[in-house]
mmCIF file of C-alpha atoms in Angstrom:
data_model
loop_
_atom_site.group_PDB
_atom_site.id
_atom_site.type_symbol
_atom_site.label_atom_id
_atom_site.label_comp_id
_atom_site.label_asym_id
_atom_site.label_seq_id
_atom_site.Cartn_x
_atom_site.Cartn_y
_atom_site.Cartn_z
ATOM 1 C CA UNK A 1 -0.166 -0.475 -0.335
ATOM 2 C CA UNK A 2 1.876 3.442 -1.212
ATOM 3 C CA UNK A 3 2.636 5.606 1.824
ATOM 4 C CA UNK A 4 0.648 9.616 1.821
ATOM 5 C CA UNK A 5 3.110 12.102 1.892
ATOM 6 C CA UNK A 6 3.652 15.043 4.021
ATOM 7 C CA UNK A 7 0.923 17.293 2.953
ATOM 8 C CA UNK A 8 -1.750 14.597 2.144
ATOM 9 C CA UNK A 9 -1.434 13.576 5.548
ATOM 10 C CA UNK A 10 -2.111 17.153 7.146
ATOM 11 C CA UNK A 11 -5.244 17.726 4.820
ATOM 12 C CA UNK A 12 -6.235 14.519 5.736
ATOM 13 C CA UNK A 13 -6.482 15.274 9.588
ATOM 14 C CA UNK A 14 -7.562 18.913 9.247
ATOM 15 C CA UNK A 15 -10.959 17.375 7.473
ATOM 16 C CA UNK A 16 -11.137 14.936 9.686
ATOM 17 C CA UNK A 17 -11.352 17.064 12.834
ATOM 18 C CA UNK A 18 -13.664 19.365 10.916
ATOM 19 C CA UNK A 19 -17.265 19.054 12.098
ATOM 20 C CA UNK A 20 -19.879 17.907 9.951
ATOM 21 C CA UNK A 21 -22.741 19.834 8.255
ATOM 22 C CA UNK A 22 -25.250 18.386 10.840
ATOM 23 C CA UNK A 23 -23.529 19.218 13.796
ATOM 24 C CA UNK A 24 -23.049 22.566 12.565
ATOM 25 C CA UNK A 25 -27.226 22.814 11.685
ATOM 26 C CA UNK A 26 -27.730 21.398 15.052
ATOM 27 C CA UNK A 27 -25.826 23.814 16.768
ATOM 28 C CA UNK A 28 -27.214 26.715 15.096
ATOM 29 C CA UNK A 29 -30.410 25.678 15.331
ATOM 30 C CA UNK A 30 -29.911 25.395 19.480
ATOM 31 C CA UNK A 31 -28.625 29.272 19.423
ATOM 32 C CA UNK A 32 -31.413 30.422 17.207
ATOM 33 C CA UNK A 33 -33.812 28.455 20.155
ATOM 34 C CA UNK A 34 -32.141 29.957 23.030
ATOM 35 C CA UNK A 35 -32.098 33.538 21.294
ATOM 36 C CA UNK A 36 -35.919 33.720 20.544
ATOM 37 C CA UNK A 37 -36.845 32.017 24.082
ATOM 38 C CA UNK A 38 -34.703 34.907 25.923
ATOM 39 C CA UNK A 39 -36.317 37.448 23.067
ATOM 40 C CA UNK A 40 -39.765 36.131 24.854
ATOM 41 C CA UNK A 41 -39.026 35.980 28.050
ATOM 42 C CA UNK A 42 -37.163 39.360 28.419
ATOM 43 C CA UNK A 43 -38.127 39.838 32.601
ATOM 44 C CA UNK A 44 -35.990 37.268 33.124
ATOM 45 C CA UNK A 45 -32.668 38.692 31.712
ATOM 46 C CA UNK A 46 -31.495 39.859 35.163
ATOM 47 C CA UNK A 47 -32.350 36.469 36.693
ATOM 48 C CA UNK A 48 -29.785 33.332 35.946
ATOM 49 C CA UNK A 49 -31.087 30.508 37.461
ATOM 50 C CA UNK A 50 -34.270 31.763 35.629
ATOM 51 C CA UNK A 51 -32.431 31.044 32.371
ATOM 52 C CA UNK A 52 -34.316 29.208 29.415
ATOM 53 C CA UNK A 53 -34.683 25.811 29.488
ATOM 54 C CA UNK A 54 -33.527 24.516 26.307
ATOM 55 C CA UNK A 55 -34.980 20.887 25.582
ATOM 56 C CA UNK A 56 -32.907 18.620 22.982
ATOM 57 C CA UNK A 57 -34.176 17.605 19.874
ATOM 58 C CA UNK A 58 -35.733 14.349 21.159
ATOM 59 C CA UNK A 59 -38.180 16.008 23.233
ATOM 60 C CA UNK A 60 -39.767 17.904 20.409
ATOM 61 C CA UNK A 61 -42.269 15.093 19.866
ATOM 62 C CA UNK A 62 -43.205 15.159 23.372
ATOM 63 C CA UNK A 63 -44.374 19.144 23.107
ATOM 64 C CA UNK A 64 -45.947 18.745 19.988
ATOM 65 C CA UNK A 65 -48.425 16.065 21.856
ATOM 66 C CA UNK A 66 -49.031 18.187 24.350
ATOM 67 C CA UNK A 67 -50.311 20.898 21.982
ATOM 68 C CA UNK A 68 -52.207 18.592 20.003
ATOM 69 C CA UNK A 69 -54.487 17.869 23.130
ATOM 70 C CA UNK A 70 -58.025 18.511 22.814
ATOM 71 C CA UNK A 71 -59.162 21.587 24.805
ATOM 72 C CA UNK A 72 -60.823 20.103 27.491
ATOM 73 C CA UNK A 73 -58.582 22.072 29.671
ATOM 74 C CA UNK A 74 -60.318 25.277 28.733
ATOM 75 C CA UNK A 75 -61.685 27.125 31.058
ATOM 76 C CA UNK A 76 -65.632 26.020 32.013
ATOM 77 C CA UNK A 77 -68.270 27.359 29.965
ATOM 78 C CA UNK A 78 -66.096 28.262 27.223
ATOM 79 C CA UNK A 79 -67.926 27.558 24.159
ATOM 80 C CA UNK A 80 -65.976 25.139 21.691
ATOM 81 C CA UNK A 81 -65.577 27.165 18.013
ATOM 82 C CA UNK A 82 -66.980 25.924 14.658
ATOM 83 C CA UNK A 83 -65.532 22.759 12.960
ATOM 84 C CA UNK A 84 -64.107 24.511 10.074
ATOM 85 C CA UNK A 85 -60.852 24.866 7.758
ATOM 86 C CA UNK A 86 -59.722 27.439 9.764
ATOM 87 C CA UNK A 87 -60.119 25.554 13.227
ATOM 88 C CA UNK A 88 -59.306 21.660 13.502
ATOM 89 C CA UNK A 89 -60.455 22.020 17.543
ATOM 90 C CA UNK A 90 -59.813 18.003 18.927
ATOM 91 C CA UNK A 91 -58.995 17.130 15.711
ATOM 92 C CA UNK A 92 -55.387 18.639 15.117
ATOM 93 C CA UNK A 93 -53.708 15.688 15.198
ATOM 94 C CA UNK A 94 -55.502 14.617 11.943
ATOM 95 C CA UNK A 95 -52.523 15.702 10.127
ATOM 96 C CA UNK A 96 -50.040 13.084 11.357
ATOM 97 C CA UNK A 97 -50.560 9.233 11.823
ATOM 98 C CA UNK A 98 -48.976 9.583 15.121
ATOM 99 C CA UNK A 99 -49.768 5.925 17.201
ATOM 100 C CA UNK A 100 -51.628 8.544 20.142
ATOM 101 C CA UNK A 101 -54.439 5.982 21.424
ATOM 102 C CA UNK A 102 -56.151 9.174 23.294
ATOM 103 C CA UNK A 103 -56.079 11.226 19.923
ATOM 104 C CA UNK A 104 -59.341 13.111 19.851
ATOM 105 C CA UNK A 105 -59.872 12.677 16.342
ATOM 106 C CA UNK A 106 -60.705 8.631 16.869
ATOM 107 C CA UNK A 107 -62.784 9.518 19.558
ATOM 108 C CA UNK A 108 -65.231 11.603 17.256
ATOM 109 C CA UNK A 109 -64.979 8.691 14.399
ATOM 110 C CA UNK A 110 -66.422 6.536 17.310
ATOM 111 C CA UNK A 111 -69.439 8.844 17.913
ATOM 112 C CA UNK A 112 -70.167 9.175 14.317
ATOM 113 C CA UNK A 113 -70.471 5.198 14.412
ATOM 114 C CA UNK A 114 -74.103 5.259 15.549
ATOM 115 C CA UNK A 115 -75.390 1.446 15.547
ATOM 116 C CA UNK A 116 -78.201 0.667 12.735
ATOM 117 C CA UNK A 117 -81.630 -1.012 13.605
ATOM 118 C CA UNK A 118 -82.431 -4.172 12.107
ATOM 119 C CA UNK A 119 -84.868 -4.197 9.211
ATOM 120 C CA UNK A 120 -86.985 -6.723 10.419
ATOM 121 C CA UNK A 121 -86.855 -5.973 13.982
ATOM 122 C CA UNK A 122 -89.835 -7.214 15.966
ATOM 123 C CA UNK A 123 -92.077 -4.342 16.224
ATOM 124 C CA UNK A 124 -93.886 -5.062 19.539
ATOM 125 C CA UNK A 125 -95.962 -2.202 19.309
ATOM 126 C CA UNK A 126 -97.159 -3.388 15.943
ATOM 127 C CA UNK A 127 -98.774 -6.641 17.610
ATOM 128 C CA UNK A 128 -102.792 -6.941 17.683
ATOM 129 C CA UNK A 129 -104.248 -5.992 21.691
ATOM 130 C CA UNK A 130 -106.413 -8.885 23.110
ATOM 131 C CA UNK A 131 -109.728 -8.474 22.182
ATOM 132 C CA UNK A 132 -112.964 -7.159 23.980
ATOM 133 C CA UNK A 133 -114.844 -9.268 25.460
ATOM 134 C CA UNK A 134 -116.825 -10.227 28.981
ATOM 135 C CA UNK A 135 -115.322 -12.450 30.857
ATOM 136 C CA UNK A 136 -116.353 -16.293 29.868
ATOM 137 C CA UNK A 137 -118.851 -18.262 31.856
ATOM 138 C CA UNK A 138 -119.120 -21.328 32.642
ATOM 139 C CA UNK A 139 -121.191 -23.198 29.526
ATOM 140 C CA UNK A 140 -118.733 -21.007 27.249
ATOM 141 C CA UNK A 141 -115.566 -22.336 28.637
ATOM 142 C CA UNK A 142 -116.887 -26.137 28.889
ATOM 143 C CA UNK A 143 -118.002 -25.382 25.199
ATOM 144 C CA UNK A 144 -114.485 -25.127 24.252
ATOM 145 C CA UNK A 145 -113.789 -28.583 24.736
ATOM 146 C CA UNK A 146 -116.386 -29.761 22.434
ATOM 147 C CA UNK A 147 -114.604 -28.384 19.239
ATOM 148 C CA UNK A 148 -112.106 -26.553 18.131
ATOM 149 C CA UNK A 149 -114.558 -23.952 15.960
ATOM 150 C CA UNK A 150 -116.484 -22.865 19.358
ATOM 151 C CA UNK A 151 -113.403 -21.943 20.830
ATOM 152 C CA UNK A 152 -112.561 -19.642 18.092
ATOM 153 C CA UNK A 153 -116.173 -18.274 17.577
ATOM 154 C CA UNK A 154 -116.278 -15.946 20.544
ATOM 155 C CA UNK A 155 -113.462 -13.153 21.575
ATOM 156 C CA UNK A 156 -113.015 -14.863 24.717
ATOM 157 C CA UNK A 157 -111.632 -18.357 23.466
ATOM 158 C CA UNK A 158 -109.452 -16.856 21.277
ATOM 159 C CA UNK A 159 -107.653 -14.287 23.788
ATOM 160 C CA UNK A 160 -107.447 -17.839 26.299
ATOM 161 C CA UNK A 161 -105.934 -19.617 23.416
ATOM 162 C CA UNK A 162 -103.808 -16.710 22.800
ATOM 163 C CA UNK A 163 -102.367 -16.599 26.134
ATOM 164 C CA UNK A 164 -101.645 -19.941 26.021
ATOM 165 C CA UNK A 165 -99.741 -20.074 22.463
ATOM 166 C CA UNK A 166 -97.720 -17.473 24.034
ATOM 167 C CA UNK A 167 -96.305 -19.965 26.335
ATOM 168 C CA UNK A 168 -95.236 -22.223 23.538
ATOM 169 C CA UNK A 169 -93.987 -19.582 21.614
ATOM 170 C CA UNK A 170 -96.282 -19.816 18.439
ATOM 171 C CA UNK A 171 -98.449 -16.903 19.488
ATOM 172 C CA UNK A 172 -97.609 -15.608 15.693
ATOM 173 C CA UNK A 173 -99.787 -18.057 14.333
ATOM 174 C CA UNK A 174 -103.240 -16.218 16.314
ATOM 175 C CA UNK A 175 -102.006 -13.192 15.182
ATOM 176 C CA UNK A 176 -101.868 -13.941 11.735
ATOM 177 C CA UNK A 177 -104.951 -15.311 11.802
ATOM 178 C CA UNK A 178 -106.095 -12.245 13.193
ATOM 179 C CA UNK A 179 -104.515 -10.050 10.822
ATOM 180 C CA UNK A 180 -106.230 -12.129 7.960
ATOM 181 C CA UNK A 181 -109.857 -11.808 9.407
ATOM 182 C CA UNK A 182 -109.188 -7.943 9.484
ATOM 183 C CA UNK A 183 -108.245 -7.593 6.142
ATOM 184 C CA UNK A 184 -111.122 -9.706 4.617
ATOM 185 C CA UNK A 185 -113.422 -6.420 6.479
ATOM 186 C CA UNK A 186 -111.444 -3.794 4.015
ATOM 187 C CA UNK A 187 -113.074 -2.378 0.847
ATOM 188 C CA UNK A 188 -110.787 0.683 -0.123
ATOM 189 C CA UNK A 189 -108.351 -1.018 -2.287
ATOM 190 C CA UNK A 190 -105.441 1.456 -0.962
ATOM 191 C CA UNK A 191 -105.660 0.497 2.659
ATOM 192 C CA UNK A 192 -105.826 -3.621 1.274
ATOM 193 C CA UNK A 193 -102.038 -3.234 -0.720
ATOM 194 C CA UNK A 194 -101.475 -1.083 2.540
ATOM 195 C CA UNK A 195 -102.761 -4.338 4.955
ATOM 196 C CA UNK A 196 -101.150 -6.943 2.547
ATOM 197 C CA UNK A 197 -97.903 -5.951 2.356
ATOM 198 C CA UNK A 198 -98.182 -5.693 6.386
ATOM 199 C CA UNK A 199 -99.238 -9.091 6.534
ATOM 200 C CA UNK A 200 -96.569 -10.458 4.066
ATOM 201 C CA UNK A 201 -93.520 -8.501 5.809
ATOM 202 C CA UNK A 202 -94.700 -9.653 9.530
ATOM 203 C CA UNK A 203 -95.739 -13.269 8.609
ATOM 204 C CA UNK A 204 -94.835 -14.663 5.478
ATOM 205 C CA UNK A 205 -91.525 -13.144 4.608
ATOM 206 C CA UNK A 206 -88.483 -15.920 5.652
ATOM 207 C CA UNK A 207 -86.810 -12.895 6.997
ATOM 208 C CA UNK A 208 -89.465 -11.994 9.468
ATOM 209 C CA UNK A 209 -89.065 -13.261 13.451
ATOM 210 C CA UNK A 210 -92.234 -14.042 13.031
ATOM 211 C CA UNK A 211 -92.480 -15.974 10.107
ATOM 212 C CA UNK A 212 -95.270 -18.719 10.179
ATOM 213 C CA UNK A 213 -95.032 -22.275 8.941
ATOM 214 C CA UNK A 214 -96.539 -22.842 5.077
ATOM 215 C CA UNK A 215 -95.703 -24.792 2.567
ATOM 216 C CA UNK A 216 -93.788 -23.813 -0.448
ATOM 217 C CA UNK A 217 -97.191 -23.873 -3.037
ATOM 218 C CA UNK A 218 -99.250 -21.737 -0.383
ATOM 219 C CA UNK A 219 -96.045 -19.277 -0.401
ATOM 220 C CA UNK A 220 -95.356 -19.063 -4.180
ATOM 221 C CA UNK A 221 -99.534 -18.090 -4.747
ATOM 222 C CA UNK A 222 -98.419 -15.513 -2.450
ATOM 223 C CA UNK A 223 -96.157 -14.123 -3.786
ATOM 224 C CA UNK A 224 -97.280 -14.075 -7.425
ATOM 225 C CA UNK A 225 -101.117 -12.290 -6.135
ATOM 226 C CA UNK A 226 -98.973 -9.608 -4.480
ATOM 227 C CA UNK A 227 -98.311 -7.504 -7.537
ATOM 228 C CA UNK A 228 -101.837 -6.711 -7.012
ATOM 229 C CA UNK A 229 -103.285 -7.957 -3.633
ATOM 230 C CA UNK A 230 -106.862 -8.577 -2.691
ATOM 231 C CA UNK A 231 -108.428 -9.179 1.096
ATOM 232 C CA UNK A 232 -108.488 -13.142 -0.217
ATOM 233 C CA UNK A 233 -104.654 -13.068 -0.840
ATOM 234 C CA UNK A 234 -104.036 -15.013 2.448
ATOM 235 C CA UNK A 235 -106.975 -17.323 2.549
ATOM 236 C CA UNK A 236 -104.948 -20.632 1.703
ATOM 237 C CA UNK A 237 -102.520 -19.339 4.192
ATOM 238 C CA UNK A 238 -104.910 -18.645 7.074
ATOM 239 C CA UNK A 239 -106.793 -22.187 6.443
ATOM 240 C CA UNK A 240 -103.466 -23.434 6.764
ATOM 241 C CA UNK A 241 -102.197 -22.097 9.862
ATOM 242 C CA UNK A 242 -105.675 -22.300 11.566
ATOM 243 C CA UNK A 243 -105.340 -26.367 10.481
ATOM 244 C CA UNK A 244 -101.677 -26.295 12.032
ATOM 245 C CA UNK A 245 -103.123 -24.773 15.472
ATOM 246 C CA UNK A 246 -106.632 -27.020 15.333
ATOM 247 C CA UNK A 247 -104.513 -30.247 15.100
ATOM 248 C CA UNK A 248 -100.906 -29.388 17.140
ATOM 249 C CA UNK A 249 -101.922 -26.732 19.845
ATOM 250 C CA UNK A 250 -105.914 -26.885 20.429
ATOM 251 C CA UNK A 251 -105.566 -30.805 22.249
ATOM 252 C CA UNK A 252 -102.181 -29.029 24.349
ATOM 253 C CA UNK A 253 -104.437 -26.399 25.419
ATOM 254 C CA UNK A 254 -107.187 -28.536 26.740
ATOM 255 C CA UNK A 255 -105.108 -30.460 29.255
ATOM 256 C CA UNK A 256 -102.850 -27.656 30.158
ATOM 257 C CA UNK A 257 -102.926 -25.905 33.278
ATOM 258 C CA UNK A 258 -104.594 -22.501 32.089
ATOM 259 C CA UNK A 259 -107.167 -24.207 30.562
ATOM 260 C CA UNK A 260 -108.278 -26.394 34.033
ATOM 261 C CA UNK A 261 -107.541 -23.920 36.273
ATOM 262 C CA UNK A 262 -110.254 -21.284 34.620
ATOM 263 C CA UNK A 263 -112.816 -23.820 34.745
ATOM 264 C CA UNK A 264 -112.202 -24.996 37.949
ATOM 265 C CA UNK A 265 -112.329 -21.432 38.831
ATOM 266 C CA UNK A 266 -115.831 -20.628 37.184
ATOM 267 C CA UNK A 267 -117.332 -24.244 38.621
ATOM 268 C CA UNK A 268 -116.806 -22.856 41.962
ATOM 269 C CA UNK A 269 -117.921 -19.328 41.738
ATOM 270 C CA UNK A 270 -121.213 -21.301 39.951
ATOM 271 C CA UNK A 271 -121.545 -23.657 43.244
ATOM 272 C CA UNK A 272 -121.214 -20.903 45.273
ATOM 273 C CA UNK A 273 -124.096 -19.028 43.949
#
């Protein structure tokens, strides 16, 4: 390896001992910042103990985060300014992608995300109330055991049977049957179409939580007739649900404690009279 001359060694040594450009820039930056702090606080010139603290560059990010904190520490009662281009308010940190978990802009975005309501949520307000009827007599309650038709022909029988279906989580069968009966009484075409749509959404649609059990043939006929519904559009479905309640729910109702207690109570009152 060739040896360097004396002049080359002195030049290399002189360049190696010279501070780098970044070091010069850093010293110049700290000096300018020190002078700026001195000018902003002239009252501390005579007190050497109150000399401004020059923070290292590593603390500048902490200082920036302190300035970006939301205006929650302001005086109470101060009205917040309008959110616009000129005043960002609590969203001042939106321009930087920092890892600050308490970033106020995240809070604002979370507040804007409101929960959505399911489109086919159970509408309890739309459920038909119990029919007005006098208290059943002993003869009426005894007749309910003779046939399902005698139970369904009286309002008191329908209300009592509906109360039993509620305990079996099949009240929608009675609600659908009653809604079809109300639809048959309508004569206005606009009201018929509106009520038919409500009945379809509540009891026929597969997305409804109150969907009744119908076979595919009846469901297909209803879907075709919904283009121009009439007051008898659900007749086949109503008959099918009526038959289902007759064969499935009615025998259990006759053996239930609800019916037996009602019959015994009316028998005791009749005997006392």
